[in-house]
PDB file of C-alpha atoms and ligand atoms in Angstrom:
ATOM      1  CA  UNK C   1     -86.144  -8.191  23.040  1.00 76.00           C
ATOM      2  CA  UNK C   2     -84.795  -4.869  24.262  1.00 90.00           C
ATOM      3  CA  UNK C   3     -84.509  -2.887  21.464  1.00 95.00           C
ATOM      4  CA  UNK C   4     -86.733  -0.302  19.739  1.00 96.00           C
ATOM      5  CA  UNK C   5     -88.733  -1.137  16.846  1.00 98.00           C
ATOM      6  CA  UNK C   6     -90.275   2.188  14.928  1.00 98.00           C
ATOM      7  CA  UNK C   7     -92.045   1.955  11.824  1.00 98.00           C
ATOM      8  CA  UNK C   8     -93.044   5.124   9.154  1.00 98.00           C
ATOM      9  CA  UNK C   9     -96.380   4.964   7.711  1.00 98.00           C
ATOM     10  CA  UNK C  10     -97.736   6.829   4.802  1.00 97.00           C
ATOM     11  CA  UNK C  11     -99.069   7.906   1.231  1.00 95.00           C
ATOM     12  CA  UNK C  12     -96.151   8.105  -1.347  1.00 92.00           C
ATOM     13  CA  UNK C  13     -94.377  11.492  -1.257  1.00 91.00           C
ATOM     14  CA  UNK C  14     -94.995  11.632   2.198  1.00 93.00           C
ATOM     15  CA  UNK C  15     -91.318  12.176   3.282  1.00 94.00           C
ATOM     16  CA  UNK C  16     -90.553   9.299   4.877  1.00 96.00           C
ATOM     17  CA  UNK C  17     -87.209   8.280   3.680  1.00 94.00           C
ATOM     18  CA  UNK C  18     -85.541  11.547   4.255  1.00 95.00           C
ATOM     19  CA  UNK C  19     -86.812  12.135   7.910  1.00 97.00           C
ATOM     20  CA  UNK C  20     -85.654   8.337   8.521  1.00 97.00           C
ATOM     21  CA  UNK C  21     -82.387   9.406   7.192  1.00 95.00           C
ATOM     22  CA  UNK C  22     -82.144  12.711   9.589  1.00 97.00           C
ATOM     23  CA  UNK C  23     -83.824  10.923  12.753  1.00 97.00           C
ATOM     24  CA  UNK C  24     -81.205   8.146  11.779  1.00 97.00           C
ATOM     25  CA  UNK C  25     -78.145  10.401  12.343  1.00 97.00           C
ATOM     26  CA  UNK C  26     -79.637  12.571  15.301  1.00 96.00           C
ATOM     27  CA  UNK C  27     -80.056   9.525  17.549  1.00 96.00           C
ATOM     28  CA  UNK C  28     -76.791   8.068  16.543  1.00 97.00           C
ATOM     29  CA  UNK C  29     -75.410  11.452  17.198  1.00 96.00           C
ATOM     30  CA  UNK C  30     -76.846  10.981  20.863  1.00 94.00           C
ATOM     31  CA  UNK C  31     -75.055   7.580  20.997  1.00 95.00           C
ATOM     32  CA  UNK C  32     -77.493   5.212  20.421  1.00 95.00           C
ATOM     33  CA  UNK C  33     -76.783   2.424  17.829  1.00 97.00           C
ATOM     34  CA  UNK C  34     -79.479   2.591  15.216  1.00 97.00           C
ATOM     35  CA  UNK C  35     -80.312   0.415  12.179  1.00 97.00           C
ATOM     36  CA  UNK C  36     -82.678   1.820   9.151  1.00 98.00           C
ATOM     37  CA  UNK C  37     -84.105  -0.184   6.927  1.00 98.00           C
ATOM     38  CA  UNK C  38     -87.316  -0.501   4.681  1.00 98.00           C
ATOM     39  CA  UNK C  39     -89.987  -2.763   3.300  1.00 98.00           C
ATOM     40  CA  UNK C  40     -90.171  -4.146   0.907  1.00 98.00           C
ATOM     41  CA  UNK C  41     -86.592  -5.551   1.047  1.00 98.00           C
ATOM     42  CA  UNK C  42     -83.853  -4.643   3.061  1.00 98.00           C
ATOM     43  CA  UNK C  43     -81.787  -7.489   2.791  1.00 98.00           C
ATOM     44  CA  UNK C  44     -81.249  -9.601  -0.143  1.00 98.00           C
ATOM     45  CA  UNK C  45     -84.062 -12.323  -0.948  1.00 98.00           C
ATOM     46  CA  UNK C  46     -86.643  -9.675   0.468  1.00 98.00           C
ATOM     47  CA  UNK C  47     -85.031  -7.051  -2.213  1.00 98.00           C
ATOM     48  CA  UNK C  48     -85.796  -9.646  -4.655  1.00 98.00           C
ATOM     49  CA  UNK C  49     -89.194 -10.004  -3.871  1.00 98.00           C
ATOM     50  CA  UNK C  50     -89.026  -6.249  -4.115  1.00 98.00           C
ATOM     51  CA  UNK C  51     -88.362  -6.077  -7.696  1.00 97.00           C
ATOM     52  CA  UNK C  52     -91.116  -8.833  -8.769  1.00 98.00           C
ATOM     53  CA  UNK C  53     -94.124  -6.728  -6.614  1.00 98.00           C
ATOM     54  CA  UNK C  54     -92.956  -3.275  -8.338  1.00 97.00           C
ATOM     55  CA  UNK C  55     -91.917  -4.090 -11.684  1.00 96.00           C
ATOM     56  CA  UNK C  56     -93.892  -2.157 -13.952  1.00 94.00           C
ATOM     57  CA  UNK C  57     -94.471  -5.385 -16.334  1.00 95.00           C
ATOM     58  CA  UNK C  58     -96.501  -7.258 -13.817  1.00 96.00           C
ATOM     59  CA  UNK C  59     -99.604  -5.643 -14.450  1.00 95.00           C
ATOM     60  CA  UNK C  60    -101.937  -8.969 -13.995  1.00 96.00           C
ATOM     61  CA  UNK C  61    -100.590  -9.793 -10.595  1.00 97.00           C
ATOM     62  CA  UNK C  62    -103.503 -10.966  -8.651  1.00 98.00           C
ATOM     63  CA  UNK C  63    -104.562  -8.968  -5.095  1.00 97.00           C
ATOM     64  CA  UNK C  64    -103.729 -11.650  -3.149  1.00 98.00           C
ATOM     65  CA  UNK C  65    -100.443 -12.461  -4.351  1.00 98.00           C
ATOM     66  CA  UNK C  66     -99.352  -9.403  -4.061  1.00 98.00           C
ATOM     67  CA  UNK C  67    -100.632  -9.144  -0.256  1.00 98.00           C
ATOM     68  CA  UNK C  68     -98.909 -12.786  -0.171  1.00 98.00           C
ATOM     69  CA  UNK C  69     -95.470 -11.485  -1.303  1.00 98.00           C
ATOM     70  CA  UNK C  70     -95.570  -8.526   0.890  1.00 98.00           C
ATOM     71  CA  UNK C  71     -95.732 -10.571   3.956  1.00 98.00           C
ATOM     72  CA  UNK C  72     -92.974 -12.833   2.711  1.00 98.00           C
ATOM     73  CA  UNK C  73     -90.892 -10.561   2.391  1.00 98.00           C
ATOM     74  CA  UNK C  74     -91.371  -9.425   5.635  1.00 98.00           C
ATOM     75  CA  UNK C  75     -90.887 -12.475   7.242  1.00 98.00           C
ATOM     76  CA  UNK C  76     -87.485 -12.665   5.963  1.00 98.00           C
ATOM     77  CA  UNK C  77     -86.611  -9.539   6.730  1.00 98.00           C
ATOM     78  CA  UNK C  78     -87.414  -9.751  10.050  1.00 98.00           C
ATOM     79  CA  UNK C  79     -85.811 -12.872  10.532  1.00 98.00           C
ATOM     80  CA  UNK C  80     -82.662 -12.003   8.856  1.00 98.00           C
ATOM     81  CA  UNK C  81     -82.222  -8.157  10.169  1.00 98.00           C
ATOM     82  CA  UNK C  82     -84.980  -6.882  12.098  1.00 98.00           C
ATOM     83  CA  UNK C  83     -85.453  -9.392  15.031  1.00 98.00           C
ATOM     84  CA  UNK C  84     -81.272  -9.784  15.529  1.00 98.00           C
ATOM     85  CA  UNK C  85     -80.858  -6.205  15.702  1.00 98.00           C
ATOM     86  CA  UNK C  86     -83.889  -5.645  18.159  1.00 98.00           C
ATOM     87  CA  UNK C  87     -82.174  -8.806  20.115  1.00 97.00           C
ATOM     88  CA  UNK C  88     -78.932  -6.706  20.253  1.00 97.00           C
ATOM     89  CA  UNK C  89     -80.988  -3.597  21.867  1.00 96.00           C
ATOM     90  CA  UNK C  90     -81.058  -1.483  18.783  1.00 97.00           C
ATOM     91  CA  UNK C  91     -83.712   0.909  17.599  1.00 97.00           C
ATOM     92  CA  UNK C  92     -84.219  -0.350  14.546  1.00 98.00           C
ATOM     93  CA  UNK C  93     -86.713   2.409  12.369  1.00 98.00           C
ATOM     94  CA  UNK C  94     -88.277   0.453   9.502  1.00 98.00           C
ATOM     95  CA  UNK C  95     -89.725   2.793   6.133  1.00 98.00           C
ATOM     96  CA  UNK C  96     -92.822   0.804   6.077  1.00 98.00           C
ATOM     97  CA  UNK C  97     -94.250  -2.138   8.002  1.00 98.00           C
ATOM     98  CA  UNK C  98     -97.314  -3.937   8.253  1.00 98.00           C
ATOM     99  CA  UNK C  99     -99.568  -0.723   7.913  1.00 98.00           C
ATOM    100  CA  UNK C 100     -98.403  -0.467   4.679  1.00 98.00           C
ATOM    101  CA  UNK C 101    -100.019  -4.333   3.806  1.00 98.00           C
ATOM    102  CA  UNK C 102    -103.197  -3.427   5.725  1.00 98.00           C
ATOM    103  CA  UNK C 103    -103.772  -0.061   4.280  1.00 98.00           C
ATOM    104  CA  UNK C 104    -102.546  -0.783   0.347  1.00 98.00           C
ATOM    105  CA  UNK C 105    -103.974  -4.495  -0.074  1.00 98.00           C
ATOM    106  CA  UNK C 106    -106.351  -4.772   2.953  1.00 98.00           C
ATOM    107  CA  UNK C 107    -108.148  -1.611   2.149  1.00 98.00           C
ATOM    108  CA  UNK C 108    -107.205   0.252  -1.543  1.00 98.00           C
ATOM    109  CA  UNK C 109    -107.027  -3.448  -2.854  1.00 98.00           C
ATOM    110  CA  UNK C 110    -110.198  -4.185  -1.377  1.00 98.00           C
ATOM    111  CA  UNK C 111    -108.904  -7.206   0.134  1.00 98.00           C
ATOM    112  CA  UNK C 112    -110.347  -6.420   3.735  1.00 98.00           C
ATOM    113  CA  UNK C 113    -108.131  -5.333   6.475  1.00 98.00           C
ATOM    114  CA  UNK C 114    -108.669  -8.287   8.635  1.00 98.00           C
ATOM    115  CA  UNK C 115    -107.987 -10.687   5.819  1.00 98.00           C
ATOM    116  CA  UNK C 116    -104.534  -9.179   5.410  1.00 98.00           C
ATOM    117  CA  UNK C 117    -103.836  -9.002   8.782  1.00 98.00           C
ATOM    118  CA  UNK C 118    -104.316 -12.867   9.565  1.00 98.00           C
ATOM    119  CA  UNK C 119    -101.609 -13.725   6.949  1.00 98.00           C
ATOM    120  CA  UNK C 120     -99.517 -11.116   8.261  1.00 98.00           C
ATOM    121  CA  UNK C 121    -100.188 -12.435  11.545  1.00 98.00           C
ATOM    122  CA  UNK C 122     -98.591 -15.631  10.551  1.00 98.00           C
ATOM    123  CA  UNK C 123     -95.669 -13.418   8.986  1.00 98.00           C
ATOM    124  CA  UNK C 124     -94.480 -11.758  12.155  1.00 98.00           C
ATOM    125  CA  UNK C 125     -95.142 -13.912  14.390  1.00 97.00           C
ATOM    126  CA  UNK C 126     -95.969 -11.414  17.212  1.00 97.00           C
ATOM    127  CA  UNK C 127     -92.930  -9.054  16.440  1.00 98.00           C
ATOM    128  CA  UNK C 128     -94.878  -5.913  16.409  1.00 98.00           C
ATOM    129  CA  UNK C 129     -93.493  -2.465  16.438  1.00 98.00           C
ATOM    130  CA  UNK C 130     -93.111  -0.552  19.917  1.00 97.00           C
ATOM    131  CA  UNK C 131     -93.749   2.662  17.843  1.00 97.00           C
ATOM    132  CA  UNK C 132     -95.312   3.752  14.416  1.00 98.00           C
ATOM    133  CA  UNK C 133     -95.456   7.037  13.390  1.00 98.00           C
ATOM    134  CA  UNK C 134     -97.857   8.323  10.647  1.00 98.00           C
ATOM    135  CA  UNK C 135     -97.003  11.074   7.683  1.00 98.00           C
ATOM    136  CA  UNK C 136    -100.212  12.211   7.303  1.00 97.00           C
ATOM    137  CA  UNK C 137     -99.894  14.286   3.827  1.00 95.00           C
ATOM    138  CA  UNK C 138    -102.896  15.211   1.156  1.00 92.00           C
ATOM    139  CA  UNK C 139    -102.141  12.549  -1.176  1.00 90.00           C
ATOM    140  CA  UNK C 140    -102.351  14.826  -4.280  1.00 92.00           C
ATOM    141  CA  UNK C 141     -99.636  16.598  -2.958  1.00 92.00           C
ATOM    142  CA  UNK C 142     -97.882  13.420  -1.952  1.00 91.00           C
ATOM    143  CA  UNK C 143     -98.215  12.512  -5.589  1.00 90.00           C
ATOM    144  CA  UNK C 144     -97.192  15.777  -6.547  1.00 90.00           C
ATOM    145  CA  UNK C 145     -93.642  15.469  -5.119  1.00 89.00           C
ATOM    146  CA  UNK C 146     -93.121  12.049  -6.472  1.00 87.00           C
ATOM    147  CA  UNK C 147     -93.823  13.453  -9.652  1.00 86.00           C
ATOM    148  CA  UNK C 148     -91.255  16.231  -9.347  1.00 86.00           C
ATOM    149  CA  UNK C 149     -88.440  14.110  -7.849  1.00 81.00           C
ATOM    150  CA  UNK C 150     -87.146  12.874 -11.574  1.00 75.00           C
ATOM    151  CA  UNK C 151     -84.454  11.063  -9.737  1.00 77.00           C
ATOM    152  CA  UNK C 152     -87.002   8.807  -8.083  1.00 78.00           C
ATOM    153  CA  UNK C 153     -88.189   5.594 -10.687  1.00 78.00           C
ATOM    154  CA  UNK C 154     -91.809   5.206 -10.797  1.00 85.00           C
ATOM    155  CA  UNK C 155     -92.685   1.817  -9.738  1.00 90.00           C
ATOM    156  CA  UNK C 156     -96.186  -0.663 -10.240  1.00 90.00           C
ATOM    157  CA  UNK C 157     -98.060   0.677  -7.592  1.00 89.00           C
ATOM    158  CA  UNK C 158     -97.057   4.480  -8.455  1.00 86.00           C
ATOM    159  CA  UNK C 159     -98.642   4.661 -11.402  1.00 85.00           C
ATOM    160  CA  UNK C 160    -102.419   2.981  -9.406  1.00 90.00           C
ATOM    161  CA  UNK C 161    -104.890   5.257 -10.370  1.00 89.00           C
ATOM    162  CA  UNK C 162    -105.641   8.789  -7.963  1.00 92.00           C
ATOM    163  CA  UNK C 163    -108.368   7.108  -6.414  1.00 95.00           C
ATOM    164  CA  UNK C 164    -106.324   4.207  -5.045  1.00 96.00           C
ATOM    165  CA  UNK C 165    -103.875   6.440  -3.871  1.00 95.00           C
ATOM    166  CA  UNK C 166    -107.111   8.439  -2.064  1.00 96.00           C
ATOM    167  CA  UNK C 167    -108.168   4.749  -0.531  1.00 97.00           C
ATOM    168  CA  UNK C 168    -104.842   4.029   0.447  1.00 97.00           C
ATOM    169  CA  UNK C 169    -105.039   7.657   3.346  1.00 97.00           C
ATOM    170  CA  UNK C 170    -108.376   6.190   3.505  1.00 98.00           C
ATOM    171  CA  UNK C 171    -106.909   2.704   4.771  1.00 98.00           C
ATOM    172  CA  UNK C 172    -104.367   4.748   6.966  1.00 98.00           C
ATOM    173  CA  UNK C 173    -107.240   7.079   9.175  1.00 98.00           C
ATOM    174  CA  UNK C 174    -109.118   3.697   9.526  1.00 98.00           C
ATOM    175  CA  UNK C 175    -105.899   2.043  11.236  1.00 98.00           C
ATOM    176  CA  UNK C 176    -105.075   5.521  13.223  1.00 98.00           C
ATOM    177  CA  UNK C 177    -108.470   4.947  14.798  1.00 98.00           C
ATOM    178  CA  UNK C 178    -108.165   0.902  15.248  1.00 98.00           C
ATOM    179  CA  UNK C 179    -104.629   1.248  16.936  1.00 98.00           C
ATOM    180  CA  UNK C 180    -104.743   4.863  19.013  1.00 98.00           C
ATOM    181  CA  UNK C 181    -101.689   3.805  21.194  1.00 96.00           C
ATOM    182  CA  UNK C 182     -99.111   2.054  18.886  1.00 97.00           C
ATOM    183  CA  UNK C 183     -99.394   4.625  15.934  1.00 98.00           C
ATOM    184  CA  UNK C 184     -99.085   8.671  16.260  1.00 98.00           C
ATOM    185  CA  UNK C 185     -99.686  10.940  13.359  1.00 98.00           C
ATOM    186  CA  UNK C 186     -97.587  13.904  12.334  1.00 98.00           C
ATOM    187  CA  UNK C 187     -98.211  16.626  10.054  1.00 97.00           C
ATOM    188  CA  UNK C 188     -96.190  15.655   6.861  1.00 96.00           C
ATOM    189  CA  UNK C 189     -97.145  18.440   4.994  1.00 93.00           C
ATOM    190  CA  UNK C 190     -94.404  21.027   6.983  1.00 93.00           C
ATOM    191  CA  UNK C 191     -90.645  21.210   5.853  1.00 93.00           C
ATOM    192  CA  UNK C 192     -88.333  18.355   6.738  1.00 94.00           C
ATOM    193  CA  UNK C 193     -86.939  20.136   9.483  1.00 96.00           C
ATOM    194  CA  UNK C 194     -90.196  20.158  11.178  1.00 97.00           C
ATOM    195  CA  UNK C 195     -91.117  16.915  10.623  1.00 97.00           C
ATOM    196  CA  UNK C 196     -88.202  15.644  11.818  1.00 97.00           C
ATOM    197  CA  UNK C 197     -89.009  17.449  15.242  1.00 97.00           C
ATOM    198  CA  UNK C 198     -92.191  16.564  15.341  1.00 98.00           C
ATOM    199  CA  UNK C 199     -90.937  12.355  15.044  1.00 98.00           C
ATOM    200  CA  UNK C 200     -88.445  13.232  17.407  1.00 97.00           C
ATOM    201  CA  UNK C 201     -90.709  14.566  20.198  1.00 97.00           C
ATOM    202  CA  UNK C 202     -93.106  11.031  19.756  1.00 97.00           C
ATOM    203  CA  UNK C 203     -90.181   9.611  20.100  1.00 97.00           C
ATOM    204  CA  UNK C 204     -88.748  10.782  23.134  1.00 95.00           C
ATOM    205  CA  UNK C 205     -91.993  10.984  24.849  1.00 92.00           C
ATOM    206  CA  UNK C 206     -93.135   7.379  24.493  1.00 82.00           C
ATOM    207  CA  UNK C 207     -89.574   5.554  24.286  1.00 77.00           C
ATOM    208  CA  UNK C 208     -86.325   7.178  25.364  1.00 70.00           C
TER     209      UNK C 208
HETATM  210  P1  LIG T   1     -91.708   2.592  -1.155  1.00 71.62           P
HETATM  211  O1  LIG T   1     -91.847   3.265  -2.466  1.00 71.62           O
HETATM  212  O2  LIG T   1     -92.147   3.420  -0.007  1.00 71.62           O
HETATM  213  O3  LIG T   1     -90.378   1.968  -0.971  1.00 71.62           O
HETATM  214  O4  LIG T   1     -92.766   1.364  -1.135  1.00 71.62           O
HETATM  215  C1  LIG T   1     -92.975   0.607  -2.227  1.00 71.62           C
HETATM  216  C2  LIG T   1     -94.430   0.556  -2.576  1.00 71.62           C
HETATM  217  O5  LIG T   1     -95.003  -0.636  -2.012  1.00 71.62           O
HETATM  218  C3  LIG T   1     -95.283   1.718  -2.100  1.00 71.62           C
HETATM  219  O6  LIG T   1     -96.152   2.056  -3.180  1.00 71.62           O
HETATM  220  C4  LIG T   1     -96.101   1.139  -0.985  1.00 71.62           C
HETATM  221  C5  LIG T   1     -96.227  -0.314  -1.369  1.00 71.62           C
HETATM  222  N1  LIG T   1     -96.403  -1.255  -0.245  1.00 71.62           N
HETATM  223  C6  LIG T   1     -97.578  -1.991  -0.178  1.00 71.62           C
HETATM  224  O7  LIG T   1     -98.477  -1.833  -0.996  1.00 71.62           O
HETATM  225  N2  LIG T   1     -97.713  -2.914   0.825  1.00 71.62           N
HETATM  226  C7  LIG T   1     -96.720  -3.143   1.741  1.00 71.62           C
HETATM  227  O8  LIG T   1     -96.873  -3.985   2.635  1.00 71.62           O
HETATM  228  C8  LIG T   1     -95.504  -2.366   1.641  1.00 71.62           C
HETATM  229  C9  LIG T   1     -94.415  -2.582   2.633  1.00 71.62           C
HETATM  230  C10 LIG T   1     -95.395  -1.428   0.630  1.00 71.62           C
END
């Protein structure tokens, strides 16, 4: 494949979805064709699956179905829009990948890291990203700005408890350290402007 696949990693609040949106329209500015989309969903059945993991009624959904519907959905998203665009030469920059799986249900969830990566082994099918770049935020003041932004819905694994949300950066430093050249961390804590720099230079330097 000869595009660019570039996942963002992180607690929630971390800023993710507004630097995708601004490193979006920089590098289509600079003429490159560029698709965003994020996990879980972008595209229909995979938005689906979306709204059964976060609905705030399913409360007794079990670990490992959750870790289970995760990955489906990220099958068919990467069958459907990822891999096609990535066959076309596109970057395509994801809002959450299989980090997200390993560092939510393999660690916070207590499922073990390894566990969830074999099923999301079987998921992707080798379609890792090039690139992933980490917000790296306090996640008190991650959950802080989620809890300001009254536009934003709170969703099932929002309202986990603090200490879950303290595993979950937990989860993340454990996979900075297990994958030193695929994912990069950034200081999330700056304003947008800066963060968006900062992705930008990791960027440049190990793709463009
Ligand atoms: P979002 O709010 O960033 O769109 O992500 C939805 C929630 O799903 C967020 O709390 C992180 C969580 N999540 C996982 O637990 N595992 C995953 O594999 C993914 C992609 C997201």
């Amino acid at each position: 494949m000869n595009g660019l696949f570039i996942t963002l990693e992180g607690a929630e609040g971390a800023g993710k979805t507004t630097a995708a949106k601004k490193l979006v329209d920089l590098y289509i500015s600079l003429g490159k064709q560029v698709v965003f989309t994020r996990e879980p969903g972008g595209i229909e059945i995979s938005e689906q699956i979306r709204e059964i993991i976060l609905c705030n009624n399913n409360t007794s959904m079990d670990g490992r179905t959750e870790a289970l519907l995760y990955a489906a959905a990220r099958r068919q998203h990467l069958v459907e829009k990822v891999i096609p665009a990535l066959e076309q030469g596109k970057i395509v920059i994801c809002d959450r990948f299989i980090d997200s799986s390993l560092a939510y249900q393999g660690y916070a969830r207590g499922l073990g890291i390894d566990n969830v990566l074999k099923i999301n082994e079987f998921a992707i099918s080798g379609c890792m990203p090039n690139l992933t770049i980490y917000f790296d935020i306090d996640y008190k003041i991650g959950l802080s700005r989620i809890n300001k932004d009254n536009k934003r819905e709170q969703n099932r694994l929002d309202l986990e408890s603090e200490i879950f949300h303290k595993s979950v950066v937990e989860g993340y430093n454990l996979l900075l350290d297990k994958y030193p050249n695929r994912i990069k961390k950034i200081d999330a804590n700056m304003s947008i402007d800066k963060v968006v720099e900062q992705c930008r230079f990791i960027i440049d330097k190990e793709l463009l």
